[in-house]
């Protein structure tokens, strides 16, 4: 709780001082330090300020100042402290012991990880917290804050991985998120991750963090690359110069992580000798303007306490929208803005360039000066391997063929290689099914287990190997740095679509799952390009559709599965391109957003990182099996199971119709009991709740010569596309056996002599599944990320109508040749 929440007469113990700079220093000098008891005496007549008692004297604080001091109620502190001391000793002996339940509040350190994209920040987060967040070797992988924690030497360290940004200018969604997080959450210590082999660019953001005057540690990551270059950095001297401790790390191997955590604790305890506040000095004209604005900000008592006045003054000079937002409701807002405009004009006149450019130039000048004194040798060594590979993969003649060949290889491995472990899982599920069938008494519960749970979930889980293979290749391309080159070679095509190269990264990520791909569109600075990318992403065939492709391609195109896969993915891309062009032409205005993206050096992904990513996706898939798909399968089974009918309740006219439609050969081969069972099963399916729903919607799929069962399966895909296969299993065979379902789809019905699917109808079904409405999770992500429910409605209607048109066209074309 905060000190402001303490009621008159209540006593608390101070656990943490938030805020920064002069405020933090002033209240600590007054005795507001960790572990000190403080009592709320009374409120002023207008409730502000509040009088507190500590150290045998009384002091008044405004409520906004009291809100920056964290406390624990005295009784809770006294009850908690003995256990915390034991936990501290235990955790000090072995830092990874789980003693978090007994850690005092003043032993909790909130840490924020900040840095440029591709600096190894998320790798460091995974190493420190043990989390399984994905790591990609291109800008914008982390598009939201990921949190984790660890217990280390008596402390619980809460760590947050913030989006990668090149600065704190608050123009892009990532920058805005980071600035607001630092403003609202006030972390105890910031870890600024910088790339050791690219210091000049990475340290620009460091200078902005220094302006904030927050406790900070610099993680000099990828230090092994600096050592290989032959350069020598006197990082201790550089840290002393910046007033920030510097710790060399190699996140890929865990080198330096313990030293980094030790330094975080020292900085938190204010015991590190290198920690001091400096000013990144700029030209006299700029410094004079900063001083004017700092005076204005200090004079205004309503200016928030979350940022140092120097930082706010510099950001106001730069015209930063987030800084202007912070002061918009203050009494002196008009005067501050007036002074800002005046001094900005004076600076421009004196230095002969705009303020933003002048400030950036001065900061880079400071960085160059610091490196000149501490860096020996040249970091700008030539990446020979990267240069050689880029001459091939980004070549205008070979770039596209190599990318297409790589995608075809991925699809071939997904279909062919994945078929072997798929058979093993099928055998396992079949064994479980036969076990239940043989040893469990007949009844609704047995039917639920066999037809609903095992038949539904078991029919989908067999495709886990295919999904893992697909994610393995996507992860490898991202981690190696090749994905950034794909964005580079695709920029011109993206530009013709009205987008730019960065849009291609979410589109490729969409092959895995559309939901995180939609979230990753935050890396796109342009609002219109971002919205277009969101709307066309559902046409990127996600891994949830893989079970359907594997089932139908394996059934009707057993020797051309990779070609079918490649054709479907290519069709989705073509439809996405055409949709983007239409949206840009008729809906969104022209947008010329420059393509600026880092091309990182190629790195060999570690097996640990790739396996971690694969396990993360496998866990998500298995959780979906045990959650959404299990529930959906049970609901679908129940809708097909009820109401129950007996053979006596079947109308004679229905029996006569079925017998008339049944081929003579089947009637002569089957006993009367078998024929009665077929009639009852058919009547049960057609007149169940699910059957009535399917018949109502059947006219939609009739032009593709599909039955009501396929219509119901498509509707079930609203929950998750994997449910399409489990629904087909329940409706067509009532079993988990994928081979049985495959055989049933191409076997003529004993009633009508017609097969549920033909080659043309299978093609139409595949096209429809590729393009029709997204799942609920994707629609939700679309609405949330676009900020408008109309975009979700557009995606639902447009995608489904387009899917139906193209599926019917595909059916009629296939019918000519098949």
PDB file of N, CA and C in Angstrom, residues 78-111:
ATOM      1  N   UNK A  78       5.418  -6.777  11.548  1.00  0.00           N
ATOM      2  CA  UNK A  78       5.907  -7.511  12.720  1.00  0.00           C
ATOM      3  C   UNK A  78       5.640  -9.008  12.590  1.00  0.00           C
ATOM      4  N   UNK A  79       4.501  -9.372  11.989  1.00  0.00           N
ATOM      5  CA  UNK A  79       4.189 -10.796  11.800  1.00  0.00           C
ATOM      6  C   UNK A  79       5.061 -11.422  10.714  1.00  0.00           C
ATOM      7  N   UNK A  80       5.414 -10.598   9.749  1.00  0.00           N
ATOM      8  CA  UNK A  80       6.099 -11.077   8.554  1.00  0.00           C
ATOM      9  C   UNK A  80       7.609 -11.142   8.733  1.00  0.00           C
ATOM     10  N   UNK A  81       8.162 -10.251   9.548  1.00  0.00           N
ATOM     11  CA  UNK A  81       9.606 -10.062   9.604  1.00  0.00           C
ATOM     12  C   UNK A  81      10.375 -11.296  10.056  1.00  0.00           C
ATOM     13  N   UNK A  82       9.971 -12.041  11.100  1.00  0.00           N
ATOM     14  CA  UNK A  82      10.766 -13.207  11.502  1.00  0.00           C
ATOM     15  C   UNK A  82      10.892 -14.246  10.394  1.00  0.00           C
ATOM     16  N   UNK A  83       9.764 -14.559   9.699  1.00  0.00           N
ATOM     17  CA  UNK A  83       9.808 -15.513   8.598  1.00  0.00           C
ATOM     18  C   UNK A  83      10.690 -15.010   7.478  1.00  0.00           C
ATOM     19  N   UNK A  84      10.654 -13.703   7.237  1.00  0.00           N
ATOM     20  CA  UNK A  84      11.453 -13.136   6.161  1.00  0.00           C
ATOM     21  C   UNK A  84      12.935 -13.274   6.463  1.00  0.00           C
ATOM     22  N   UNK A  85      13.319 -13.098   7.725  1.00  0.00           N
ATOM     23  CA  UNK A  85      14.732 -13.234   8.070  1.00  0.00           C
ATOM     24  C   UNK A  85      15.220 -14.649   7.842  1.00  0.00           C
ATOM     25  N   UNK A  86      14.371 -15.638   8.192  1.00  0.00           N
ATOM     26  CA  UNK A  86      14.745 -17.031   7.943  1.00  0.00           C
ATOM     27  C   UNK A  86      14.860 -17.291   6.446  1.00  0.00           C
ATOM     28  N   UNK A  87      13.901 -16.766   5.709  1.00  0.00           N
ATOM     29  CA  UNK A  87      13.910 -16.970   4.260  1.00  0.00           C
ATOM     30  C   UNK A  87      15.131 -16.346   3.628  1.00  0.00           C
ATOM     31  N   UNK A  88      15.528 -15.162   4.165  1.00  0.00           N
ATOM     32  CA  UNK A  88      16.699 -14.482   3.608  1.00  0.00           C
ATOM     33  C   UNK A  88      17.944 -15.334   3.784  1.00  0.00           C
ATOM     34  N   UNK A  89      18.107 -15.941   4.985  1.00  0.00           N
ATOM     35  CA  UNK A  89      19.279 -16.776   5.217  1.00  0.00           C
ATOM     36  C   UNK A  89      19.248 -18.001   4.318  1.00  0.00           C
ATOM     37  N   UNK A  90      18.089 -18.570   4.182  1.00  0.00           N
ATOM     38  CA  UNK A  90      17.953 -19.756   3.346  1.00  0.00           C
ATOM     39  C   UNK A  90      18.226 -19.433   1.893  1.00  0.00           C
ATOM     40  N   UNK A  91      17.652 -18.325   1.415  1.00  0.00           N
ATOM     41  CA  UNK A  91      17.824 -17.944   0.010  1.00  0.00           C
ATOM     42  C   UNK A  91      19.247 -17.496  -0.268  1.00  0.00           C
ATOM     43  N   UNK A  92      19.928 -16.900   0.735  1.00  0.00           N
ATOM     44  CA  UNK A  92      21.317 -16.489   0.536  1.00  0.00           C
ATOM     45  C   UNK A  92      22.211 -17.701   0.331  1.00  0.00           C
ATOM     46  N   UNK A  93      21.890 -18.778   1.062  1.00  0.00           N
ATOM     47  CA  UNK A  93      22.674 -19.999   0.899  1.00  0.00           C
ATOM     48  C   UNK A  93      22.448 -20.622  -0.467  1.00  0.00           C
ATOM     49  N   UNK A  94      21.220 -20.536  -0.932  1.00  0.00           N
ATOM     50  CA  UNK A  94      20.933 -21.087  -2.266  1.00  0.00           C
ATOM     51  C   UNK A  94      19.888 -20.200  -2.915  1.00  0.00           C
ATOM     52  N   UNK A  95      20.311 -19.360  -3.869  1.00  0.00           N
ATOM     53  CA  UNK A  95      19.456 -18.260  -4.315  1.00  0.00           C
ATOM     54  C   UNK A  95      18.193 -18.701  -5.024  1.00  0.00           C
ATOM     55  N   UNK A  96      18.150 -19.922  -5.552  1.00  0.00           N
ATOM     56  CA  UNK A  96      16.966 -20.316  -6.320  1.00  0.00           C
ATOM     57  C   UNK A  96      15.955 -21.060  -5.460  1.00  0.00           C
ATOM     58  N   UNK A  97      16.142 -21.069  -4.129  1.00  0.00           N
ATOM     59  CA  UNK A  97      15.117 -21.642  -3.266  1.00  0.00           C
ATOM     60  C   UNK A  97      13.864 -20.776  -3.343  1.00  0.00           C
ATOM     61  N   UNK A  98      12.694 -21.404  -3.365  1.00  0.00           N
ATOM     62  CA  UNK A  98      11.457 -20.631  -3.474  1.00  0.00           C
ATOM     63  C   UNK A  98      11.009 -20.167  -2.098  1.00  0.00           C
ATOM     64  N   UNK A  99      11.465 -18.983  -1.719  1.00  0.00           N
ATOM     65  CA  UNK A  99      11.080 -18.422  -0.415  1.00  0.00           C
ATOM     66  C   UNK A  99      10.306 -17.140  -0.593  1.00  0.00           C
ATOM     67  N   UNK A 100       9.661 -16.986  -1.747  1.00  0.00           N
ATOM     68  CA  UNK A 100       9.018 -15.705  -2.056  1.00  0.00           C
ATOM     69  C   UNK A 100       7.879 -15.387  -1.104  1.00  0.00           C
ATOM     70  N   UNK A 101       7.250 -16.435  -0.528  1.00  0.00           N
ATOM     71  CA  UNK A 101       6.115 -16.166   0.356  1.00  0.00           C
ATOM     72  C   UNK A 101       6.527 -15.463   1.630  1.00  0.00           C
ATOM     73  N   UNK A 102       7.847 -15.516   1.954  1.00  0.00           N
ATOM     74  CA  UNK A 102       8.306 -14.931   3.210  1.00  0.00           C
ATOM     75  C   UNK A 102       9.189 -13.715   3.019  1.00  0.00           C
ATOM     76  N   UNK A 103       9.305 -13.224   1.813  1.00  0.00           N
ATOM     77  CA  UNK A 103      10.178 -12.080   1.538  1.00  0.00           C
ATOM     78  C   UNK A 103       9.482 -10.787   1.938  1.00  0.00           C
ATOM     79  N   UNK A 104      10.164  -9.964   2.743  1.00  0.00           N
ATOM     80  CA  UNK A 104       9.591  -8.673   3.131  1.00  0.00           C
ATOM     81  C   UNK A 104       9.447  -7.769   1.918  1.00  0.00           C
ATOM     82  N   UNK A 105       8.554  -6.799   2.055  1.00  0.00           N
ATOM     83  CA  UNK A 105       8.327  -5.876   0.948  1.00  0.00           C
ATOM     84  C   UNK A 105       9.574  -5.053   0.619  1.00  0.00           C
ATOM     85  N   UNK A 106      10.399  -4.777   1.628  1.00  0.00           N
ATOM     86  CA  UNK A 106      11.595  -3.997   1.335  1.00  0.00           C
ATOM     87  C   UNK A 106      12.693  -4.874   0.738  1.00  0.00           C
ATOM     88  N   UNK A 107      12.409  -6.164   0.575  1.00  0.00           N
ATOM     89  CA  UNK A 107      13.342  -7.078  -0.080  1.00  0.00           C
ATOM     90  C   UNK A 107      12.835  -7.475  -1.466  1.00  0.00           C
ATOM     91  N   UNK A 108      11.895  -6.752  -1.956  1.00  0.00           N
ATOM     92  CA  UNK A 108      11.366  -6.986  -3.313  1.00  0.00           C
ATOM     93  C   UNK A 108      11.900  -5.887  -4.223  1.00  0.00           C
ATOM     94  N   UNK A 109      12.564  -6.291  -5.279  1.00  0.00           N
ATOM     95  CA  UNK A 109      13.136  -5.333  -6.230  1.00  0.00           C
ATOM     96  C   UNK A 109      12.415  -5.476  -7.563  1.00  0.00           C
ATOM     97  N   UNK A 110      11.799  -4.410  -8.016  1.00  0.00           N
ATOM     98  CA  UNK A 110      11.131  -4.393  -9.318  1.00  0.00           C
ATOM     99  C   UNK A 110      12.108  -3.873 -10.370  1.00  0.00           C
ATOM    100  N   UNK A 111      12.379  -4.718 -11.343  1.00  0.00           N
ATOM    101  CA  UNK A 111      13.391  -4.408 -12.352  1.00  0.00           C
ATOM    102  C   UNK A 111      12.742  -4.329 -13.732  1.00  0.00           C
TER     103      UNK A 111
END
